Amino acid sequence: MAGLRQIAMQGRAVLGIVLSQFRTLWRVLGHTFTRADTVQYPEQKPALSPRYRGRIVLTRDPDGEERCVACNLCAVVCPVACIALQKAEDAHGRWYPEFFRINFSRCILCGLCEEACPTYAIQLTPDFEMAEYDRRNMVYEKEHLLIDGPGKYHDYNFYRVAGKSIGGKDKGEAEHEAPPIDIHSLLP
Amino acid sequence: MSVGSPLNIGLILGAVIATAAVLIWVERRLLAVWQDRLGPNRLGPLGLLQVAADMIKILSKEDWVPPFADKGVFVFAPTVIMVTMLTAFAVVPIAPDVGIIDFNFGLLYFLALSSLSVYSAVLAGYASNNKYSLYGALRASAQTLSYEVFMGLSVMGVVMLAGTFDLRVIVEAQQNLWYIVPQCLGFAVFFIAALAESHRTPFDLPEAEHELVAGFHTEYSGIKFGMFFVGEYIGITLSSAMMVTLFFGGWHGPLLPPVVWFVLKTAVFIMLFILIRGSLPRPRYDQLMAFGWKVMLPLALVNLMLTGALVLMVGSDA
Ligand code: SF4
Ligand code: SF4
């Protein structure tokens, strides 16, 4: 009995394998009538989501100032180390990058820099058409990266919520920030 | 027009080679359709001129013989598959008056030439003096040897029913009933064997890219590589034509002229070959061998026995 059952089980297994081959053939044949997922590229553009990870830009805050505070977090997190920048400070005490350089021939468009950035300054855009004949042209400087708008985050302004004091905004004046405690006072 | 007239020979030869060339495009387009892509569609109408572009490219490539190769054999190997496949076409009866030659041993001739074609892979692998090529050649020879056995056995049912090896007579005997009906098992076995003989996926272990670089033709480039390629396509066409001849009533069919029926049926089988390439994965080598000897060979023998019993019961030439 046990032997018979084993043979029956094996038979069913073999039958399953054979049937699965036919099912595969049938389903692939069914794709004759499905639409192609690819498009006629240069004439027809593929639909890319706004979150697509393409060419990197540096954005500005709603007031039109540079968002980047040159904290170097993006340069540190970048797995291929293709971001280089140098911090500078303006007359109001704002930090900004003196130069900001991304070598797109090395960038793998992983998006980690965007995730690391505390100020939403660095953002990836749905543009991937970056082909160049000369490899040196793949190195983008700050003037190529900086755009005029706020990118994906329209209202965020780092200096308005951060505790750092800059010209025109002292300590305790940021949004949701309590005035600093006077440590010399004895009042509760 | 009669069988064997020079016009006939010229037309068939031209048609076969043109088919093999166009198949490069057909295969790429069909695979694209089944993989939800577009495929080569830029050059000429529907991308048909892609064939010409591929040809020009492959013809103008450097014809290189590696310094470590056995030169004579290396050059000779790709011609073998072309020559055997083309000569095998001579016996295919395309329509009542279209064909190159009729042998009364036509089927044996086809089997013999399709086995000879494995020398192409074996010699190429040996002459390349490269371990991956040699592995590919070894696999090719073992695979062809094992699958040939039941390829021959699977068509014996047809021979029993028709009582002859002459392909033209076999087709004529299918006037009323195609042999696929009494011989469906034989057809299944023959189809799988034909797939294995032409080294097509899922039986393309001699050139399995993921383990053997490109198998027996690793060292080949340019026109010599092109000959392997075209030889493979002619092999597919030949196998499809043989399936039509042996099991699907050759040129028989209503309304349309015989030649058209033959071409249509052959085209369906060629597309089936491509569909299989697009869907089925490649087995492991031991699975391939076990499948051949433990499943297909017994099936072929069972088919042979059943057909014999049938012929005995119904009386000869049923
Ligand atoms: S997307 Fe990735 S690789 Fe490119 S700059 Fe940002 S962190 Fe570096
Ligand atoms: S882009 Fe963002 S993460 Fe990079 S340095 Fe500027 S503020 Fe820091």
Short mmCIF file of C-alpha atoms and ligand atoms in Angstrom, two decimals:
data_model
loop_
_atom_site.label_atom_id
_atom_site.label_comp_id
_atom_site.label_asym_id
_atom_site.label_seq_id
_atom_site.Cartn_x
_atom_site.Cartn_y
_atom_site.Cartn_z
CA MET A 1 0.00 0.00 0.00
CA ALA A 2 2.68 2.44 1.02
CA GLY A 3 4.52 1.69 -2.18
CA LEU A 4 1.46 2.34 -4.28
CA ARG A 5 0.79 5.62 -2.56
CA GLN A 6 4.37 6.67 -3.12
CA ILE A 7 4.10 5.88 -6.81
CA ALA A 8 0.86 7.84 -7.03
CA MET A 9 2.48 10.80 -5.30
CA GLN A 10 5.46 10.69 -7.61
CA GLY A 11 3.18 10.46 -10.61
CA ARG A 12 1.29 13.50 -9.46
CA ALA A 13 4.55 15.39 -8.97
CA VAL A 14 5.72 14.53 -12.49
CA LEU A 15 2.35 15.49 -13.91
CA GLY A 16 2.55 18.78 -12.06
CA ILE A 17 5.96 19.50 -13.56
CA VAL A 18 4.75 18.74 -17.07
CA LEU A 19 1.61 20.81 -16.66
CA SER A 20 3.58 23.71 -15.29
CA GLN A 21 5.65 23.78 -18.48
CA PHE A 22 2.49 24.06 -20.55
CA ARG A 23 1.08 26.70 -18.25
CA THR A 24 4.29 28.70 -18.66
CA LEU A 25 4.05 28.47 -22.43
CA TRP A 26 0.42 29.51 -22.37
CA ARG A 27 0.98 32.49 -20.14
CA VAL A 28 3.93 33.73 -22.16
CA LEU A 29 1.85 33.34 -25.30
CA GLY A 30 -0.83 35.45 -23.61
CA HIS A 31 1.64 38.32 -23.62
CA THR A 32 1.15 38.61 -27.37
CA PHE A 33 -1.86 40.73 -26.54
CA THR A 34 -0.49 42.81 -23.69
CA ARG A 35 0.88 46.28 -24.26
CA ALA A 36 4.63 46.74 -24.33
CA ASP A 37 6.01 48.21 -21.14
CA THR A 38 8.73 50.05 -23.02
CA VAL A 39 8.19 53.11 -25.22
CA GLN A 40 9.75 54.52 -28.40
CA TYR A 41 12.20 56.41 -26.30
CA PRO A 42 13.47 59.61 -27.85
CA GLU A 43 10.11 60.47 -29.44
CA GLN A 44 8.00 59.14 -26.61
CA LYS A 45 9.04 59.79 -23.06
CA PRO A 46 8.38 57.26 -20.34
CA ALA A 47 6.15 58.46 -17.51
CA LEU A 48 8.37 59.00 -14.49
CA SER A 49 7.04 59.54 -11.01
CA PRO A 50 8.02 62.78 -9.21
CA ARG A 51 10.02 60.65 -6.81
CA TYR A 52 12.14 59.17 -9.61
CA ARG A 53 15.82 59.40 -8.75
CA GLY A 54 17.60 61.28 -11.51
CA ARG A 55 19.78 64.38 -11.82
CA ILE A 56 20.49 66.07 -8.49
CA VAL A 57 19.63 69.71 -7.77
CA LEU A 58 20.31 72.08 -4.90
CA THR A 59 17.17 73.96 -3.93
CA ARG A 60 16.43 77.29 -2.28
CA ASP A 61 14.12 77.99 0.64
CA PRO A 62 10.83 79.91 0.13
CA ASP A 63 12.66 83.18 0.74
CA GLY A 64 15.00 82.48 -2.14
CA GLU A 65 18.09 81.79 -0.04
CA GLU A 66 20.27 78.77 -0.52
CA ARG A 67 19.07 75.90 1.62
CA CYS A 68 22.35 74.06 1.88
CA VAL A 69 24.14 74.73 5.16
CA ALA A 70 27.31 72.90 4.13
CA CYS A 71 26.92 70.34 6.92
CA ASN A 72 28.70 67.69 4.82
CA LEU A 73 26.21 64.97 5.76
CA CYS A 74 25.51 64.22 2.10
CA ALA A 75 29.19 63.98 1.27
CA VAL A 76 29.71 61.58 4.17
CA VAL A 77 26.77 59.33 3.40
CA CYS A 78 27.46 59.12 -0.32
CA PRO A 79 28.55 55.53 -0.95
CA VAL A 80 30.74 56.47 -3.90
CA ALA A 81 32.05 59.70 -2.39
CA CYS A 82 31.16 61.81 -5.39
CA ILE A 83 30.11 64.96 -3.50
CA ALA A 84 32.69 67.57 -2.58
CA LEU A 85 31.95 70.86 -0.83
CA GLN A 86 33.52 73.54 1.30
CA LYS A 87 31.79 75.45 4.07
CA ALA A 88 31.72 79.26 4.19
CA GLU A 89 29.85 81.75 6.36
CA ASP A 90 28.19 84.96 5.24
CA ALA A 91 27.87 88.28 7.10
CA HIS A 92 24.60 87.18 8.75
CA GLY A 93 26.12 84.04 10.19
CA ARG A 94 24.44 81.74 7.66
CA TRP A 95 26.48 78.81 6.55
CA TYR A 96 26.63 78.02 2.87
CA PRO A 97 28.85 75.96 0.57
CA GLU A 98 31.66 77.91 -1.01
CA PHE A 99 31.74 75.33 -3.75
CA PHE A 100 29.56 72.28 -4.21
CA ARG A 101 30.62 69.67 -6.73
CA ILE A 102 28.95 66.41 -7.74
CA ASN A 103 30.72 64.07 -10.07
CA PHE A 104 27.83 62.49 -11.96
CA SER A 105 30.04 60.00 -13.71
CA ARG A 106 30.37 58.32 -10.33
CA CYS A 107 27.00 59.07 -8.77
CA ILE A 108 24.81 55.99 -8.64
CA LEU A 109 21.63 57.99 -8.05
CA CYS A 110 20.93 56.10 -4.86
CA GLY A 111 19.23 59.02 -3.16
CA LEU A 112 21.03 58.61 0.14
CA CYS A 113 22.24 62.21 0.03
CA GLU A 114 18.66 63.43 -0.21
CA GLU A 115 17.73 61.30 2.80
CA ALA A 116 20.64 62.54 4.84
CA CYS A 117 20.16 66.23 4.18
CA PRO A 118 18.68 68.03 7.22
CA THR A 119 17.56 71.04 5.18
CA TYR A 120 15.94 69.43 2.10
CA ALA A 121 18.59 71.25 0.09
CA ILE A 122 19.77 68.37 -2.06
CA GLN A 123 17.04 66.65 -4.07
CA LEU A 124 16.88 64.16 -6.89
CA THR A 125 14.70 64.98 -9.92
CA PRO A 126 13.09 62.83 -12.61
CA ASP A 127 15.60 63.88 -15.26
CA PHE A 128 17.97 61.18 -16.44
CA GLU A 129 19.14 62.52 -19.79
CA MET A 130 22.65 63.46 -18.78
CA ALA A 131 24.71 61.96 -21.58
CA GLU A 132 27.90 63.81 -22.47
CA TYR A 133 30.62 63.28 -25.02
CA ASP A 134 33.33 64.43 -22.65
CA ARG A 135 33.54 62.83 -19.27
CA ARG A 136 34.73 66.06 -17.64
CA ASN A 137 31.36 67.60 -18.43
CA MET A 138 29.78 65.16 -16.01
CA VAL A 139 31.23 67.10 -13.09
CA TYR A 140 28.57 69.61 -12.05
CA GLU A 141 29.50 72.69 -10.05
CA LYS A 142 27.23 74.63 -7.76
CA GLU A 143 26.09 76.98 -10.53
CA HIS A 144 24.84 73.93 -12.47
CA LEU A 145 23.18 72.36 -9.47
CA LEU A 146 21.48 75.31 -7.83
CA ILE A 147 17.92 75.96 -8.95
CA ASP A 148 15.68 78.92 -8.13
CA GLY A 149 12.78 77.07 -6.50
CA PRO A 150 12.17 74.99 -3.40
CA GLY A 151 11.88 71.67 -5.24
CA LYS A 152 9.59 69.08 -3.69
CA TYR A 153 9.19 70.84 -0.32
CA HIS A 154 7.55 74.21 -0.80
CA ASP A 155 7.33 75.66 2.71
CA TYR A 156 10.33 74.34 4.52
CA ASN A 157 12.84 76.88 5.70
CA PHE A 158 15.58 75.42 7.83
CA TYR A 159 16.69 78.63 9.56
CA ARG A 160 13.12 79.45 10.59
CA VAL A 161 12.83 76.24 12.62
CA ALA A 162 16.42 75.76 13.68
CA GLY A 163 17.80 77.14 16.90
CA LYS A 164 20.87 78.74 15.36
CA SER A 165 20.90 82.51 15.52
CA ILE A 166 21.55 84.40 12.34
CA GLY A 167 21.21 88.01 11.41
CA GLY A 168 17.53 89.04 11.85
CA LYS A 169 16.64 86.02 13.97
CA ASP A 170 18.03 85.59 17.42
CA LYS A 171 17.94 82.63 19.79
CA GLY A 172 14.43 81.69 20.83
CA GLU A 173 12.77 83.35 17.89
CA ALA A 174 12.42 80.29 15.70
CA GLU A 175 9.06 78.59 15.19
CA HIS A 176 7.92 76.48 18.16
CA GLU A 177 10.95 77.64 20.12
CA ALA A 178 10.69 78.93 23.66
CA PRO A 179 12.85 81.91 24.62
CA PRO A 180 16.12 80.80 26.19
CA ILE A 181 16.15 80.38 29.97
CA ASP A 182 18.01 83.07 31.88
CA ILE A 183 20.33 80.92 33.99
CA HIS A 184 21.27 83.88 36.18
CA SER A 185 17.73 84.49 37.38
CA LEU A 186 16.38 82.85 40.55
CA LEU A 187 12.76 83.00 39.45
CA PRO A 188 11.10 79.63 38.94
CA MET B 1 8.22 22.42 -62.58
CA SER B 2 9.10 18.98 -61.40
CA VAL B 3 10.98 17.59 -58.46
CA GLY B 4 14.69 18.18 -58.86
CA SER B 5 14.59 20.75 -61.65
CA PRO B 6 17.33 23.39 -61.42
CA LEU B 7 14.73 26.11 -60.86
CA ASN B 8 13.32 24.13 -57.98
CA ILE B 9 16.71 23.62 -56.42
CA GLY B 10 17.66 27.27 -56.76
CA LEU B 11 14.40 28.52 -55.32
CA ILE B 12 14.44 26.16 -52.36
CA LEU B 13 18.06 26.93 -51.53
CA GLY B 14 17.41 30.64 -51.76
CA ALA B 15 14.24 30.38 -49.70
CA VAL B 16 15.91 28.37 -46.96
CA ILE B 17 18.84 30.74 -46.61
CA ALA B 18 16.57 33.78 -46.74
CA THR B 19 14.38 32.20 -44.06
CA ALA B 20 17.38 31.61 -41.86
CA ALA B 21 18.40 35.25 -42.24
CA VAL B 22 14.92 36.63 -41.61
CA LEU B 23 14.58 34.37 -38.59
CA ILE B 24 17.19 36.48 -36.81
CA TRP B 25 14.77 39.37 -36.99
CA VAL B 26 11.67 37.24 -36.38
CA GLU B 27 13.15 35.78 -33.25
CA ARG B 28 14.16 39.14 -31.84
CA ARG B 29 10.78 40.69 -32.57
CA LEU B 30 8.77 37.76 -31.23
CA LEU B 31 10.81 37.51 -28.05
CA ALA B 32 10.26 41.23 -27.60
CA VAL B 33 6.51 40.86 -28.03
CA TRP B 34 6.37 38.08 -25.47
CA GLN B 35 8.55 39.98 -23.04
CA ASP B 36 6.42 43.13 -23.40
CA ARG B 37 9.16 45.04 -25.21
CA LEU B 38 9.22 46.55 -28.68
CA GLY B 39 12.27 44.90 -30.22
CA PRO B 40 14.28 46.14 -33.21
CA ASN B 41 11.81 48.29 -35.16
CA ARG B 42 13.81 51.24 -36.41
CA LEU B 43 15.57 50.10 -39.54
CA GLY B 44 13.24 49.87 -42.50
CA PRO B 45 9.60 48.78 -42.35
CA LEU B 46 8.97 47.04 -39.00
CA GLY B 47 12.73 46.90 -38.55
CA LEU B 48 13.14 44.34 -41.31
CA LEU B 49 16.35 45.90 -42.57
CA GLN B 50 17.87 44.96 -39.23
CA VAL B 51 18.67 41.69 -40.95
CA ALA B 52 20.80 43.50 -43.51
CA ALA B 53 22.50 45.55 -40.81
CA ASP B 54 23.30 42.44 -38.78
CA MET B 55 24.67 40.75 -41.88
CA ILE B 56 26.88 43.69 -42.81
CA LYS B 57 28.14 43.89 -39.28
CA ILE B 58 28.99 40.23 -39.00
CA LEU B 59 30.55 40.08 -42.47
CA SER B 60 32.76 43.09 -41.90
CA LYS B 61 34.07 41.91 -38.56
CA GLU B 62 37.63 40.74 -38.26
CA ASP B 63 37.85 37.09 -39.21
CA TRP B 64 40.13 36.00 -36.42
CA VAL B 65 41.61 32.61 -35.69
CA PRO B 66 43.12 32.37 -32.23
CA PRO B 67 46.84 31.50 -32.33
CA PHE B 68 46.36 28.51 -30.04
CA ALA B 69 43.63 26.97 -32.19
CA ASP B 70 43.96 24.06 -34.57
CA LYS B 71 43.62 26.21 -37.64
CA GLY B 72 42.34 23.80 -40.27
CA VAL B 73 39.70 22.22 -38.07
CA PHE B 74 38.76 25.58 -36.63
CA VAL B 75 37.89 26.91 -40.06
CA PHE B 76 36.25 23.68 -41.14
CA ALA B 77 33.89 23.28 -38.16
CA PRO B 78 31.32 25.99 -38.94
CA THR B 79 30.92 24.79 -42.49
CA VAL B 80 29.81 21.37 -41.25
CA ILE B 81 26.57 22.57 -39.71
CA MET B 82 25.70 24.70 -42.74
CA VAL B 83 26.42 21.92 -45.20
CA THR B 84 24.65 19.16 -43.29
CA MET B 85 21.58 21.23 -42.57
CA LEU B 86 21.30 22.46 -46.15
CA THR B 87 21.79 19.03 -47.67
CA ALA B 88 19.27 17.56 -45.28
CA PHE B 89 16.74 19.96 -46.76
CA ALA B 90 17.06 18.17 -50.07
CA VAL B 91 14.67 15.42 -49.02
CA VAL B 92 11.93 17.65 -47.61
CA PRO B 93 8.87 17.31 -49.85
CA ILE B 94 7.44 20.80 -49.94
CA ALA B 95 4.54 20.34 -52.36
CA PRO B 96 3.49 17.78 -54.99
CA ASP B 97 5.92 19.13 -57.57
CA VAL B 98 8.27 21.04 -55.33
CA GLY B 99 11.28 19.37 -53.80
CA ILE B 100 14.89 18.62 -54.59
CA ILE B 101 15.11 14.88 -54.51
CA ASP B 102 13.02 11.92 -53.34
CA PHE B 103 14.84 9.03 -51.75
CA ASN B 104 13.05 5.92 -50.67
CA PHE B 105 15.21 6.21 -47.53
CA GLY B 106 14.53 9.94 -47.09
CA LEU B 107 13.79 9.72 -43.37
CA LEU B 108 17.00 7.83 -42.63
CA TYR B 109 18.90 10.41 -44.68
CA PHE B 110 17.46 13.18 -42.54
CA LEU B 111 18.34 11.36 -39.31
CA ALA B 112 21.86 10.67 -40.52
CA LEU B 113 22.54 14.26 -41.51
CA SER B 114 21.07 15.71 -38.36
CA SER B 115 23.43 13.51 -36.36
CA LEU B 116 26.37 14.51 -38.54
CA SER B 117 25.72 18.12 -37.71
CA VAL B 118 26.94 17.55 -34.15
CA TYR B 119 30.45 17.23 -35.58
CA SER B 120 30.28 20.95 -36.09
CA ALA B 121 30.04 21.54 -32.35
CA VAL B 122 32.49 18.80 -31.49
CA LEU B 123 35.15 19.95 -33.95
CA ALA B 124 34.65 23.58 -32.99
CA GLY B 125 35.09 22.77 -29.33
CA TYR B 126 38.10 20.61 -29.97
CA ALA B 127 39.84 23.00 -32.35
CA SER B 128 39.29 26.03 -30.13
CA ASN B 129 41.70 24.61 -27.58
CA ASN B 130 39.75 26.25 -24.80
CA LYS B 131 38.34 24.41 -21.83
CA TYR B 132 34.90 26.01 -22.02
CA SER B 133 34.64 25.20 -25.70
CA LEU B 134 35.65 21.64 -24.99
CA TYR B 135 33.02 21.32 -22.27
CA GLY B 136 30.46 22.64 -24.71
CA ALA B 137 31.55 20.14 -27.33
CA LEU B 138 31.41 17.26 -24.85
CA ARG B 139 27.93 18.25 -23.82
CA ALA B 140 26.85 18.64 -27.43
CA SER B 141 28.03 15.18 -28.33
CA ALA B 142 26.54 13.49 -25.25
CA GLN B 143 23.26 15.31 -25.69
CA THR B 144 22.99 14.54 -29.37
CA LEU B 145 23.88 10.91 -28.82
CA SER B 146 21.22 10.42 -26.18
CA TYR B 147 18.46 12.37 -27.83
CA GLU B 148 19.13 10.89 -31.23
CA VAL B 149 18.27 7.42 -30.00
CA PHE B 150 14.66 8.20 -29.34
CA MET B 151 14.38 10.72 -32.12
CA GLY B 152 14.84 7.79 -34.45
CA LEU B 153 12.52 5.60 -32.39
CA SER B 154 9.80 8.22 -32.23
CA VAL B 155 9.40 8.42 -36.00
CA MET B 156 9.31 4.65 -36.40
CA GLY B 157 5.60 4.78 -35.54
CA VAL B 158 5.05 6.95 -38.59
CA VAL B 159 7.14 4.60 -40.69
CA MET B 160 5.06 1.65 -39.49
CA LEU B 161 1.81 3.37 -40.36
CA ALA B 162 2.97 4.56 -43.76
CA GLY B 163 5.03 1.46 -44.49
CA THR B 164 7.87 3.46 -46.03
CA PHE B 165 10.82 5.73 -45.34
CA ASP B 166 10.02 7.89 -48.35
CA LEU B 167 8.94 11.28 -47.04
CA ARG B 168 6.82 12.08 -50.07
CA VAL B 169 4.87 8.85 -49.70
CA ILE B 170 4.48 9.53 -45.99
CA VAL B 171 2.89 12.88 -46.76
CA GLU B 172 0.64 11.35 -49.39
CA ALA B 173 -0.47 8.73 -46.87
CA GLN B 174 -1.74 11.53 -44.64
CA GLN B 175 -4.32 12.62 -47.18
CA ASN B 176 -7.22 11.70 -44.90
CA LEU B 177 -5.76 11.60 -41.43
CA TRP B 178 -2.72 13.48 -40.19
CA TYR B 179 -0.37 11.26 -38.24
CA ILE B 180 -0.53 13.60 -35.26
CA VAL B 181 -3.77 11.82 -34.30
CA PRO B 182 -2.51 8.25 -34.01
CA GLN B 183 1.03 9.37 -33.21
CA CYS B 184 0.59 12.18 -30.68
CA LEU B 185 2.99 10.50 -28.27
CA GLY B 186 5.50 10.03 -31.07
CA PHE B 187 5.15 13.68 -31.98
CA ALA B 188 5.77 14.83 -28.43
CA VAL B 189 8.94 12.76 -28.25
CA PHE B 190 10.07 13.87 -31.69
CA PHE B 191 9.46 17.51 -30.84
CA ILE B 192 11.56 17.37 -27.70
CA ALA B 193 14.30 15.47 -29.50
CA ALA B 194 14.29 18.02 -32.32
CA LEU B 195 14.57 20.79 -29.78
CA ALA B 196 17.59 19.07 -28.25
CA GLU B 197 19.19 18.33 -31.62
CA SER B 198 19.07 21.96 -32.66
CA HIS B 199 20.64 23.05 -29.34
CA ARG B 200 17.83 25.47 -28.63
CA THR B 201 16.80 26.65 -25.20
CA PRO B 202 15.90 24.84 -22.96
CA PHE B 203 18.40 22.32 -24.37
CA ASP B 204 21.16 24.79 -25.19
CA LEU B 205 23.57 23.41 -22.63
CA PRO B 206 26.42 23.19 -25.15
CA GLU B 207 26.46 26.98 -25.21
CA ALA B 208 25.00 27.73 -21.78
CA GLU B 209 26.09 31.33 -21.39
CA HIS B 210 25.91 31.44 -17.64
CA GLU B 211 28.43 28.67 -17.13
CA LEU B 212 30.42 28.12 -20.34
CA VAL B 213 30.87 31.67 -21.71
CA ALA B 214 29.40 30.67 -25.06
CA GLY B 215 30.22 26.98 -25.14
CA PHE B 216 31.66 25.52 -28.30
CA HIS B 217 31.66 28.79 -30.23
CA THR B 218 33.35 30.90 -27.57
CA GLU B 219 36.39 31.55 -29.77
CA TYR B 220 34.46 32.26 -32.94
CA SER B 221 33.73 35.67 -34.37
CA GLY B 222 32.73 37.29 -37.62
CA ILE B 223 31.47 35.20 -40.47
CA LYS B 224 32.42 31.89 -38.87
CA PHE B 225 30.26 32.70 -35.87
CA GLY B 226 27.57 33.81 -38.28
CA MET B 227 27.65 30.41 -39.90
CA PHE B 228 26.96 28.69 -36.59
CA PHE B 229 24.10 31.06 -36.12
CA VAL B 230 22.60 30.61 -39.53
CA GLY B 231 23.17 26.86 -39.25
CA GLU B 232 21.14 26.85 -36.05
CA TYR B 233 18.30 28.71 -37.74
CA ILE B 234 18.37 26.38 -40.72
CA GLY B 235 18.25 23.54 -38.21
CA ILE B 236 15.11 25.01 -36.66
CA THR B 237 13.53 25.43 -40.07
CA LEU B 238 14.48 21.88 -40.97
CA SER B 239 13.07 20.44 -37.75
CA SER B 240 9.85 22.37 -38.20
CA ALA B 241 9.58 21.22 -41.80
CA MET B 242 10.11 17.61 -40.70
CA MET B 243 7.41 17.88 -38.04
CA VAL B 244 5.01 19.19 -40.65
CA THR B 245 5.99 16.45 -43.06
CA LEU B 246 5.83 13.58 -40.62
CA PHE B 247 2.93 14.50 -38.37
CA PHE B 248 0.95 17.40 -39.77
CA GLY B 249 0.13 16.29 -43.26
CA GLY B 250 2.81 18.20 -45.13
CA TRP B 251 1.24 20.25 -47.89
CA HIS B 252 -2.30 18.94 -47.35
CA GLY B 253 -4.90 21.53 -46.48
CA PRO B 254 -8.06 23.04 -47.91
CA LEU B 255 -8.38 26.02 -50.27
CA LEU B 256 -4.85 27.44 -50.24
CA PRO B 257 -2.19 26.10 -52.61
CA PRO B 258 0.00 23.30 -51.19
CA VAL B 259 3.17 25.39 -50.93
CA VAL B 260 1.38 28.00 -48.85
CA TRP B 261 0.06 25.37 -46.49
CA PHE B 262 3.52 23.91 -46.04
CA VAL B 263 5.07 27.29 -45.35
CA LEU B 264 2.30 28.28 -42.94
CA LYS B 265 2.56 25.09 -40.93
CA THR B 266 6.34 25.33 -40.81
CA ALA B 267 6.13 28.94 -39.67
CA VAL B 268 3.85 27.94 -36.79
CA PHE B 269 6.41 25.43 -35.57
CA ILE B 270 9.27 27.88 -35.91
CA MET B 271 7.30 30.30 -33.76
CA LEU B 272 6.70 27.54 -31.25
CA PHE B 273 10.47 27.03 -31.05
CA ILE B 274 10.87 30.72 -30.30
CA LEU B 275 8.04 30.71 -27.78
CA ILE B 276 9.72 27.87 -25.94
CA ARG B 277 12.97 29.77 -25.90
CA GLY B 278 11.11 32.72 -24.43
CA SER B 279 9.44 30.80 -21.63
CA LEU B 280 11.23 27.71 -20.41
CA PRO B 281 14.36 27.70 -18.26
CA ARG B 282 17.35 25.51 -18.99
CA PRO B 283 17.63 22.28 -16.93
CA ARG B 284 20.76 21.11 -15.19
CA TYR B 285 22.93 18.79 -17.24
CA ASP B 286 22.21 15.66 -15.20
CA GLN B 287 18.50 16.44 -15.36
CA LEU B 288 18.79 16.70 -19.12
CA MET B 289 20.44 13.30 -19.36
CA ALA B 290 18.06 11.66 -16.88
CA PHE B 291 15.10 13.12 -18.74
CA GLY B 292 16.39 11.73 -22.00
CA TRP B 293 17.14 8.21 -20.88
CA LYS B 294 14.57 7.68 -18.13
CA VAL B 295 11.54 9.45 -19.54
CA MET B 296 11.79 10.02 -23.26
CA LEU B 297 13.33 6.71 -24.24
CA PRO B 298 10.66 4.61 -22.43
CA LEU B 299 7.97 6.85 -23.88
CA ALA B 300 9.31 6.32 -27.38
CA LEU B 301 9.39 2.57 -26.81
CA VAL B 302 5.83 2.53 -25.44
CA ASN B 303 4.71 4.50 -28.47
CA LEU B 304 6.47 2.02 -30.72
CA MET B 305 4.78 -0.94 -29.01
CA LEU B 306 1.33 0.62 -29.08
CA THR B 307 1.68 1.53 -32.74
CA GLY B 308 2.84 -1.98 -33.52
CA ALA B 309 -0.17 -3.43 -31.71
CA LEU B 310 -2.47 -1.04 -33.53
CA VAL B 311 -1.05 -1.90 -36.92
CA LEU B 312 -1.34 -5.62 -36.13
CA MET B 313 -4.94 -5.25 -35.01
CA VAL B 314 -6.23 -3.06 -37.80
CA GLY B 315 -4.18 -4.84 -40.41
CA SER B 316 -1.14 -3.54 -42.22
CA ASP B 317 -0.97 -0.10 -43.86
CA ALA B 318 -3.73 1.32 -41.69
S1 SF4 C 1 22.56 59.93 -5.14
FE1 SF4 C 1 23.87 58.56 -3.94
S2 SF4 C 1 25.71 58.39 -5.16
FE2 SF4 C 1 24.63 60.17 -5.95
S3 SF4 C 1 25.48 61.89 -4.83
FE3 SF4 C 1 23.69 61.20 -3.69
S4 SF4 C 1 24.50 59.77 -2.18
FE4 SF4 C 1 26.09 60.03 -3.74
S1 SF4 C 2 23.18 69.49 0.72
FE1 SF4 C 2 22.22 69.06 2.67
S2 SF4 C 2 23.42 67.41 3.54
FE2 SF4 C 2 24.63 68.27 1.88
S3 SF4 C 2 25.93 69.75 2.89
FE3 SF4 C 2 24.12 70.86 2.15
S4 SF4 C 2 22.74 70.84 3.89
FE4 SF4 C 2 24.30 69.28 4.31
#
